[in-house]
Protein backbone atom coordinates (compact mmCIF):
# COMPACT_ATOMS: atom_id res chain seq x y z
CA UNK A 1 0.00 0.00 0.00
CA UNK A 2 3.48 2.13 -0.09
CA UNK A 3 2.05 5.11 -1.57
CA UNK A 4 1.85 9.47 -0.76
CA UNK A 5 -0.31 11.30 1.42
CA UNK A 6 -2.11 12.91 -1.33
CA UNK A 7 -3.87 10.10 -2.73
CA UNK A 8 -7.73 8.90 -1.94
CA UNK A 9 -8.44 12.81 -1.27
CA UNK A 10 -9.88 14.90 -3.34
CA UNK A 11 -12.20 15.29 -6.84
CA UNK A 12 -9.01 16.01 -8.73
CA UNK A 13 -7.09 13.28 -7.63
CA UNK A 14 -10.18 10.87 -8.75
CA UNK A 15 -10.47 12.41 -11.95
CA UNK A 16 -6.39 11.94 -12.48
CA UNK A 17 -6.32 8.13 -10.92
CA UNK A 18 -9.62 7.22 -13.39
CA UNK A 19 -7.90 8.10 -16.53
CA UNK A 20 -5.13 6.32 -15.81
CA UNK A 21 -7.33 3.10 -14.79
CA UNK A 22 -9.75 3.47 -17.66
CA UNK A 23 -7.24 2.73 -20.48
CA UNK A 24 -6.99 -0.87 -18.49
CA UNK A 25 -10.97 -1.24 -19.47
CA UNK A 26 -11.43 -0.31 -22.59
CA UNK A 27 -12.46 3.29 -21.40
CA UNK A 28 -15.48 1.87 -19.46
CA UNK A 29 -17.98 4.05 -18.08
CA UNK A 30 -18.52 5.47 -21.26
CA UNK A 31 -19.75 9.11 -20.02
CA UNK A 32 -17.59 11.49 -18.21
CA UNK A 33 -18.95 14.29 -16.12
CA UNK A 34 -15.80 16.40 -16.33
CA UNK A 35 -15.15 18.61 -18.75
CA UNK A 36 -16.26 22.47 -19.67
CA UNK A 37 -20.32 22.07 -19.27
CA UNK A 38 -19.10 20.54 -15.31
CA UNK A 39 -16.49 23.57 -15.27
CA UNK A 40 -19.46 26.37 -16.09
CA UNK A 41 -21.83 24.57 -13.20
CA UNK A 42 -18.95 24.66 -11.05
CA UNK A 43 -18.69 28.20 -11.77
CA UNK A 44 -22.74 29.07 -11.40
CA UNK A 45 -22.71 27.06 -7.73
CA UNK A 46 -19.34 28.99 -6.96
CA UNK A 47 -20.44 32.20 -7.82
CA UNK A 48 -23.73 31.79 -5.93
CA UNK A 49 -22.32 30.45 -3.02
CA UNK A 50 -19.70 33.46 -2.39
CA UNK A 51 -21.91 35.75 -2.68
CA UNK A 52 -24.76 34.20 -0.13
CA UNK A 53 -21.44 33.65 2.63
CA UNK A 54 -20.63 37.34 1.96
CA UNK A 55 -24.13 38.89 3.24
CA UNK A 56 -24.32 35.99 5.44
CA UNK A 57 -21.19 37.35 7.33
CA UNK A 58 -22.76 40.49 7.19
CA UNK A 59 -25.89 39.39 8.23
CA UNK A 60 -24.49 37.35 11.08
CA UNK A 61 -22.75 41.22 11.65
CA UNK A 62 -25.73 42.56 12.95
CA UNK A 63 -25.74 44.26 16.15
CA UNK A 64 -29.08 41.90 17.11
CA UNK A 65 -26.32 38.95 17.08
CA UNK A 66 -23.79 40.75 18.73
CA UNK A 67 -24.47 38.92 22.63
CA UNK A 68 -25.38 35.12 20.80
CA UNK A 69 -23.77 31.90 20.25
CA UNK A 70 -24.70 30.74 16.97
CA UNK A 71 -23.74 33.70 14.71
CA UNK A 72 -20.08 32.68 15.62
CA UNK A 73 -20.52 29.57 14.19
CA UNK A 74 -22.06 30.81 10.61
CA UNK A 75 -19.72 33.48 10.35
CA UNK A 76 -16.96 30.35 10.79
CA UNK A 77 -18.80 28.51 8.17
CA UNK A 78 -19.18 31.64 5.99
CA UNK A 79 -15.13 31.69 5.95
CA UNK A 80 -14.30 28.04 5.95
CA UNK A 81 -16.51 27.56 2.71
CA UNK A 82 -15.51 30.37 0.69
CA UNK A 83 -12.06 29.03 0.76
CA UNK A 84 -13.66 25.44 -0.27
CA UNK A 85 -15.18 26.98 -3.13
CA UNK A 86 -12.02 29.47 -4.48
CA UNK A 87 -10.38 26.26 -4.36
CA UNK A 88 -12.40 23.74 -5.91
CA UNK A 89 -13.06 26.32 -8.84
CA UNK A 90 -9.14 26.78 -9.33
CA UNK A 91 -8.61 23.48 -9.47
CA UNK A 92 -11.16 23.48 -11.63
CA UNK A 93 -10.21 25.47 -14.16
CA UNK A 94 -6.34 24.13 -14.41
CA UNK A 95 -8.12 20.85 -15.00
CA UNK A 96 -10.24 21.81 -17.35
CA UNK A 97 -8.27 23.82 -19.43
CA UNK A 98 -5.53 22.50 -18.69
CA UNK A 99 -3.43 25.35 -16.89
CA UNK A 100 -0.60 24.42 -14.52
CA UNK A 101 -1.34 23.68 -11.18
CA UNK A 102 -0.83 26.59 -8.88
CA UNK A 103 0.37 23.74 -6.36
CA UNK A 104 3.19 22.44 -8.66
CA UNK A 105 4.93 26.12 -8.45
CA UNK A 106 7.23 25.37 -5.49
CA UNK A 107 7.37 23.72 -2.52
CA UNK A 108 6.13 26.14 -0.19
CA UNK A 109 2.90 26.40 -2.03
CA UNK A 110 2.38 23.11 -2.96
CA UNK A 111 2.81 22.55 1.53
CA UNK A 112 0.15 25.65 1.63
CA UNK A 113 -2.05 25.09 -0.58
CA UNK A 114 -2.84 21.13 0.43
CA UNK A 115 -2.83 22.46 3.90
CA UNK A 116 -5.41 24.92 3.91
CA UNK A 117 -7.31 22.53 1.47
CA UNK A 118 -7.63 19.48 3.85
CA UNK A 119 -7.05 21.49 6.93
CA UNK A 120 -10.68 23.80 5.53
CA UNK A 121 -12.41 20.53 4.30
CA UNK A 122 -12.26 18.76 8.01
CA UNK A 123 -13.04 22.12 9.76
CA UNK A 124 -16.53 22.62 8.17
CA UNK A 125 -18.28 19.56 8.93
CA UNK A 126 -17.59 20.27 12.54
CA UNK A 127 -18.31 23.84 12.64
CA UNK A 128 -21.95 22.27 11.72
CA UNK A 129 -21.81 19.77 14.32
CA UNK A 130 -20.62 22.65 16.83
CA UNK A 131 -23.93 24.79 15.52
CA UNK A 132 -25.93 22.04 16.20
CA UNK A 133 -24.92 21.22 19.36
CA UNK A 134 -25.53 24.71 20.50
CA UNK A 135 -28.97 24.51 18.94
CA UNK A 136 -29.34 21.14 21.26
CA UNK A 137 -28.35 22.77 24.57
CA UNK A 138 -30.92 25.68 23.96
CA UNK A 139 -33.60 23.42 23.38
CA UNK A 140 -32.34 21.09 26.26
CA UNK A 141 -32.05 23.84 28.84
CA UNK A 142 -33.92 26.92 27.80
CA UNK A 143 -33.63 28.69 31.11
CA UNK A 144 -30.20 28.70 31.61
CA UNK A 145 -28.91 28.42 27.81
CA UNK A 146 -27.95 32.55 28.26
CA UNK A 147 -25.40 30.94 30.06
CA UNK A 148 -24.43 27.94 27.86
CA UNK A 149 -25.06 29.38 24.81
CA UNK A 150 -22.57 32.38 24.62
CA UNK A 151 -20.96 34.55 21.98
CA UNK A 152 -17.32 33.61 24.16
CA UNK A 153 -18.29 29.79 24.43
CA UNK A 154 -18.75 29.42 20.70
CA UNK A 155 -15.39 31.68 19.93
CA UNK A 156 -13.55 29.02 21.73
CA UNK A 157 -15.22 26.03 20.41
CA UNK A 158 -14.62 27.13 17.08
CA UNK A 159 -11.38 28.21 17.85
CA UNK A 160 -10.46 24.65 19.40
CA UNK A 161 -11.71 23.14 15.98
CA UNK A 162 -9.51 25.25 14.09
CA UNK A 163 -6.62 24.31 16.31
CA UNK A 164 -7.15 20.62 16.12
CA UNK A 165 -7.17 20.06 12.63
CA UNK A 166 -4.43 22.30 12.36
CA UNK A 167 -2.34 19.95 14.29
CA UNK A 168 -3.99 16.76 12.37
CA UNK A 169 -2.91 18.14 9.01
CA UNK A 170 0.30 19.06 9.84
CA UNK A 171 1.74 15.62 8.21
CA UNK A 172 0.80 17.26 5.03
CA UNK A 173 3.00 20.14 5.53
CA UNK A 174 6.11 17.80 6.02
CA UNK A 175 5.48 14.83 3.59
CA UNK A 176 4.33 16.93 0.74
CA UNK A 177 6.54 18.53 -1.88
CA UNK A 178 6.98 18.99 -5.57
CA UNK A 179 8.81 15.99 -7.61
CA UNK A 180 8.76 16.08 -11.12
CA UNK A 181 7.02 18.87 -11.42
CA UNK A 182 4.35 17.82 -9.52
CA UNK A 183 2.93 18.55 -5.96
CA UNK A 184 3.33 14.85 -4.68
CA UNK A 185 4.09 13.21 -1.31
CA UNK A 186 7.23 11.55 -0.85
CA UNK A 187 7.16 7.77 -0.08
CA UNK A 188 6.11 7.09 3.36
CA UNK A 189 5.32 3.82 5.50
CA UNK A 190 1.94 2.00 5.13
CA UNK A 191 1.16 3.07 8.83
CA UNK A 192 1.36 6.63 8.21
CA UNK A 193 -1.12 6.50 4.80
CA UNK A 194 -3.44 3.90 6.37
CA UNK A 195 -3.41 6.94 9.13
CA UNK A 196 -4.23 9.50 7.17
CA UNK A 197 -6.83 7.76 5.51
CA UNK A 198 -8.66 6.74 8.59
CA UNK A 199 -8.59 10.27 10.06
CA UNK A 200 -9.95 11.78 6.34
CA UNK A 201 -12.67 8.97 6.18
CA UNK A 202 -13.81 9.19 10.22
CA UNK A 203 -12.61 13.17 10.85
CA UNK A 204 -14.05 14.47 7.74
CA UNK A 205 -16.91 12.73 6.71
CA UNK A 206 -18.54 9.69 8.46
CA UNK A 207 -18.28 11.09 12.17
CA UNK A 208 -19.34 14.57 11.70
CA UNK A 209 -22.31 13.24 9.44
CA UNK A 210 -23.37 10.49 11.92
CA UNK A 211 -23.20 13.72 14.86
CA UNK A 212 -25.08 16.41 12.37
CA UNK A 213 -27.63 13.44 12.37
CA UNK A 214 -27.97 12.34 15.89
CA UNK A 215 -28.14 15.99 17.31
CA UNK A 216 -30.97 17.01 14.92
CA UNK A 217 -32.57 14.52 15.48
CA UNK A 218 -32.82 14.76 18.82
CA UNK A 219 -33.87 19.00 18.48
CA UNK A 220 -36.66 17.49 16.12
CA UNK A 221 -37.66 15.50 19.04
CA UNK A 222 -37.39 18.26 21.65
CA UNK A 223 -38.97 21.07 19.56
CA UNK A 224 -42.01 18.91 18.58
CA UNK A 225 -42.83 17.78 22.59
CA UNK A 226 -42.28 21.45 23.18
CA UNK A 227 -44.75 22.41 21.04
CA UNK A 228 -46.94 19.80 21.99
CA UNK A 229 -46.89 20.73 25.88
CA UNK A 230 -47.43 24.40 24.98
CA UNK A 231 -50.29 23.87 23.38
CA UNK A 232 -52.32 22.51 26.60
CA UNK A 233 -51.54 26.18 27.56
CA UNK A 234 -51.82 28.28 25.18
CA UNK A 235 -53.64 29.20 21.60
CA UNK A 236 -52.10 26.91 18.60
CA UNK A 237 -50.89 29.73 16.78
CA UNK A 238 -49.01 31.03 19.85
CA UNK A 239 -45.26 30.03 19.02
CA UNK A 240 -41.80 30.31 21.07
CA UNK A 241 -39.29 32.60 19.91
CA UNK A 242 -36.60 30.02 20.49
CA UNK A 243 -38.31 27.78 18.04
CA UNK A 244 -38.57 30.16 15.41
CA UNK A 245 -34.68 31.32 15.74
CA UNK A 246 -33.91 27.38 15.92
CA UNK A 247 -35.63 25.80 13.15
CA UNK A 248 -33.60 27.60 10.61
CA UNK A 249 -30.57 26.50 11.65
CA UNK A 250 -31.38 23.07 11.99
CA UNK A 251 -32.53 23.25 8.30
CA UNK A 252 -29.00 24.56 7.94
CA UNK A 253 -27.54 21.25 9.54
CA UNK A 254 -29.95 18.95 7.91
CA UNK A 255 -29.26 20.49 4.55
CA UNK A 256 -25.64 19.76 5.25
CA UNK A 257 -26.27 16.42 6.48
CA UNK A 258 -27.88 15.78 2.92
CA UNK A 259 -25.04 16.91 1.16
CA UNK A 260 -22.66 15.29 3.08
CA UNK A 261 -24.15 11.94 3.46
CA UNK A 262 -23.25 11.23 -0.61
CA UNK A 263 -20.02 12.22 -0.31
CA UNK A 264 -19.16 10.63 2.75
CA UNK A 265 -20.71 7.19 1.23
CA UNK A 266 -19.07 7.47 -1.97
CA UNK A 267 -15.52 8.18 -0.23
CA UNK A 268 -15.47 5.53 2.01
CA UNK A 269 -16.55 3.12 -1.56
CA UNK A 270 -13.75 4.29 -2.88
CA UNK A 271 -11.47 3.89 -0.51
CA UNK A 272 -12.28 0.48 0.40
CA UNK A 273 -12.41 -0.63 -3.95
CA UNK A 274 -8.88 1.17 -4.06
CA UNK A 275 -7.31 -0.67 -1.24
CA UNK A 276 -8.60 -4.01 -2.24
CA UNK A 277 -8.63 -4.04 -5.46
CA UNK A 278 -11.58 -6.03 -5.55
CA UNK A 279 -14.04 -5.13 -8.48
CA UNK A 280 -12.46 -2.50 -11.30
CA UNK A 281 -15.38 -1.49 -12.77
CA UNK A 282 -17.20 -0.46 -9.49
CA UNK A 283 -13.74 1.13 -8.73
CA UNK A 284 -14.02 3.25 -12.09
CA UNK A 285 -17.51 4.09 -11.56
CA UNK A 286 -17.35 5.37 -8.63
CA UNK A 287 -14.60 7.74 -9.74
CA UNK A 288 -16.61 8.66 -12.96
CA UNK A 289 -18.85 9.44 -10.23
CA UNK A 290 -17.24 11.57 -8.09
CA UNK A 291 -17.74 14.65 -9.11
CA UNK A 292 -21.57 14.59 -9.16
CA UNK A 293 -21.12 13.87 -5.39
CA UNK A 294 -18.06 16.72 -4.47
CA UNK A 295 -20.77 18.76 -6.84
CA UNK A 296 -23.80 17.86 -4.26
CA UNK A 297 -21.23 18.74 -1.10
CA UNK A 298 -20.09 21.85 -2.81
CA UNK A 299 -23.42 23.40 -2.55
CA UNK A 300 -23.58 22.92 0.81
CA UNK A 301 -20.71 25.12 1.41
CA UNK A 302 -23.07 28.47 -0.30
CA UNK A 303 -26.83 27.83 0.95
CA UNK A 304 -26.77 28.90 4.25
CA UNK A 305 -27.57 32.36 3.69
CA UNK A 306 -30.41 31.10 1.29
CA UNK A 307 -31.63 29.17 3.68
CA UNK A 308 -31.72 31.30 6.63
CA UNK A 309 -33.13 34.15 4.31
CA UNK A 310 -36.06 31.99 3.17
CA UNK A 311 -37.02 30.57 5.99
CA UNK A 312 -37.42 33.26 8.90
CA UNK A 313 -38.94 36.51 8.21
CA UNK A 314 -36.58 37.90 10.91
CA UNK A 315 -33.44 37.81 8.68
CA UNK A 316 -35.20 38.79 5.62
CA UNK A 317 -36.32 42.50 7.73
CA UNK A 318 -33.04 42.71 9.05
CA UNK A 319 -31.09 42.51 5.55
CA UNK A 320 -33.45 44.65 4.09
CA UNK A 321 -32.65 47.17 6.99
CA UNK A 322 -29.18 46.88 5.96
CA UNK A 323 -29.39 47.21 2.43
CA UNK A 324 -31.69 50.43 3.14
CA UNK A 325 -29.17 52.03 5.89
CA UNK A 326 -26.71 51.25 2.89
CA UNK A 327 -28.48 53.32 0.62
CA UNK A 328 -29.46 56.31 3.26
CA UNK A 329 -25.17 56.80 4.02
CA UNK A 330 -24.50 57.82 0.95
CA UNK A 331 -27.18 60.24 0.71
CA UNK A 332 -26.76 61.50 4.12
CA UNK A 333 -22.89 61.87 3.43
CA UNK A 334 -24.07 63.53 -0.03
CA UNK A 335 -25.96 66.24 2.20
CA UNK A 336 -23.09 66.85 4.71
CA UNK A 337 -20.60 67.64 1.70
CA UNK A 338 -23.09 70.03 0.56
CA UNK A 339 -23.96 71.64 3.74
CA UNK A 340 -19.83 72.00 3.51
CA UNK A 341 -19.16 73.22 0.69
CA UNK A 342 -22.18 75.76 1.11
CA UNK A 343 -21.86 78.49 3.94
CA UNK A 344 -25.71 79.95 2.91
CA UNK A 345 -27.45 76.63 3.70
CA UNK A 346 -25.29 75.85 6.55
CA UNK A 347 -26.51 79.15 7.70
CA UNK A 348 -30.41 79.17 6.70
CA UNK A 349 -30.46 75.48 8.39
CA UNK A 350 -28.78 77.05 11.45
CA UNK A 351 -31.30 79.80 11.64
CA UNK A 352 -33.99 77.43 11.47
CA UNK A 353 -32.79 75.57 14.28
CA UNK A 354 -33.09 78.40 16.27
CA UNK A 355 -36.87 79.16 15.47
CA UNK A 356 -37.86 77.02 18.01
CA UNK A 357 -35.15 78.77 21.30
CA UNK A 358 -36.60 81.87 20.02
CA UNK A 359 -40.03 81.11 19.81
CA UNK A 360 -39.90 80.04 23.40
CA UNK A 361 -38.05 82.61 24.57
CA UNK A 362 -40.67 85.00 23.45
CA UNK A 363 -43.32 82.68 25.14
CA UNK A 364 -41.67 83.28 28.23
């Protein structure tokens, strides 16, 4: 199994291996999904999904947020994604139009540029599982989740996250390096691959799915006996303000469960048909495959702010109140220039202030 670090990873590194395996086959599956039509959705889900993690890091920005646990957590996400996307679409393109890989520069980039790659693709899963456990806890214990749930709590959980998988990764930074022009590993032992592989297959994808699934289910459970015992008390279309902030964002972690749950299947198949060598075929097929299901777990990484925007009339008012005190600065800055620039109206508007101190002067 003597082998690098870098294989069994990623979209790209299917793609690669396939090619190589399908001249063995007599170029069986006959359909590819790669190519410039798979570039241009790439692109559209991309493009999309930037632009939802940039208003929802503003939106998360809000001043209502500014005391509360789970904003910390999006904001994470909102970050962590984005760099899965730039990624995925530059590696992308070089693929697809055959450009040289920004990894294969040097050494110090082809270290960087893996790192932040794996190092970003463990870290998300978990900031979902960390958002979802904070959603569990305020369901759990509503009267003391102010103290649970807090803005400082979730800084250090996600920084703790951050900090782990920074350490977990750092293998890549000393085995990788560029050989033949190529951002490769250099041979290692069978112990340290069959390590890495276990910690990309259980760290990155069948753990944190398995968790995402457990914890909603259980806030599903919780919410609906909630809502049940409330309604011995009070009208049915009386509902709880914690509900109604926490149902979005468990459609945020079931919508990544949904997108992950593909991926994670198809990379432990993979895996297990590269390792053993047992059926060919299936092997091929599941790498002829793998883009459709990186393609599926890509758009998890730009619907949250979809998501939370069209599901809870709360966020939709507050980024419309942003996007309107975004259009009243200018004007208001306009008007201060003016004002400026203008001694006369600075001086008619001061005089009109004073109507009023005169007026009641004279009322004295």
């Amino acid at each position: 199994m003597n082998g690098d670090l870098s294989d069994f990873t990623t979209a790209t590194d299917a793609i690669e291996e396939g090619a190589n395996l399908s001249t063995d086959t007599g170029g069986w599956p006959y359909f590819h999904l790669s190519g410039q039509e798979y570039w241009v959705i790439v692109l559209i889900v991309v493009s999309f999904g930037l632009v939802g993690n940039v208003f929802s890091f503003l939106l998360m920005s809000d001043g209502q947020f500014s005391l509360l646990s789970y904003p910390v957590y999006l904001k994470a996400l909102a970050l962590s994604d984005s760099v899965q996307m730039i990624i995925k679409v530059v590696e992308e393109t070089e693929l697809t139009f055959g450009y040289t890989h920004v990894s294969h520069l040097n050494n110090i980039i082809c270290k960087l540029w893996q790192y932040v790659r794996y190092s970003t693709m463990m870290l998300s899963p978990w900031l979902v599982v960390g958002l979802s456990l904070d959603r569990l806890v305020c369901v759990l214990f509503p009267i003391t989740r102010d103290r649970f749930c807090t803005k400082k709590k979730a800084l250090v959980i996600c920084s703790c996250l951050a900090l782990v998988f920074a350490v977990v990764m750092l293998p890549v930074l000393t085995s990788l390096r560029v050989e033949g022009g190529l951002c490769g590993g250099r041979r290692v032992s069978d112990a340290l691959i069959a390590l890495f592989i276990a910690i990309r297959l259980v760290l990155s994808s069948t753990l944190p799915c398995l968790l995402i699934f457990i914890l909603n289910v259980a806030i599903i459970v919780r919410i609906r006996r909630s809502a049940t015992f409330r309604k011995t008390f009070t009208p049915s279309s009386a509902r709880s303000n914690q509900d109604s902030s926490t149902r979005p964002l468990v459609l945020v972690s079931v919508i990544a469960f949904l997108t992950l749950l593909p991926f994670s299947i198809a990379e432990c198949v993979q895996v297990l048909l590269s390792l053993t060598q047992i059926d060919l075929k299936a092997l091929l097929l599941t790498m002829e495959l793998w883009p459709l299901f990186h393609l599926i777990y890509m758009l998890n990484f730009g619907l949250n702010f979809y998501i939370l925007v069209s599901s809870s009339a709360n966020y939709r008012k507050i980024l419309a109140a942003k996007i309107r005190c975004s259009h009243c600065k200018p004007k208001t800055q306009m008007l201060q220039r003016n004002m400026s620039t203008n001694p006369q109206n600075a001086t008619v508007t001061t005089s009109l202030a004073d109507v009023p101190t005169a007026t009641a002067e004279l009322s004295k």
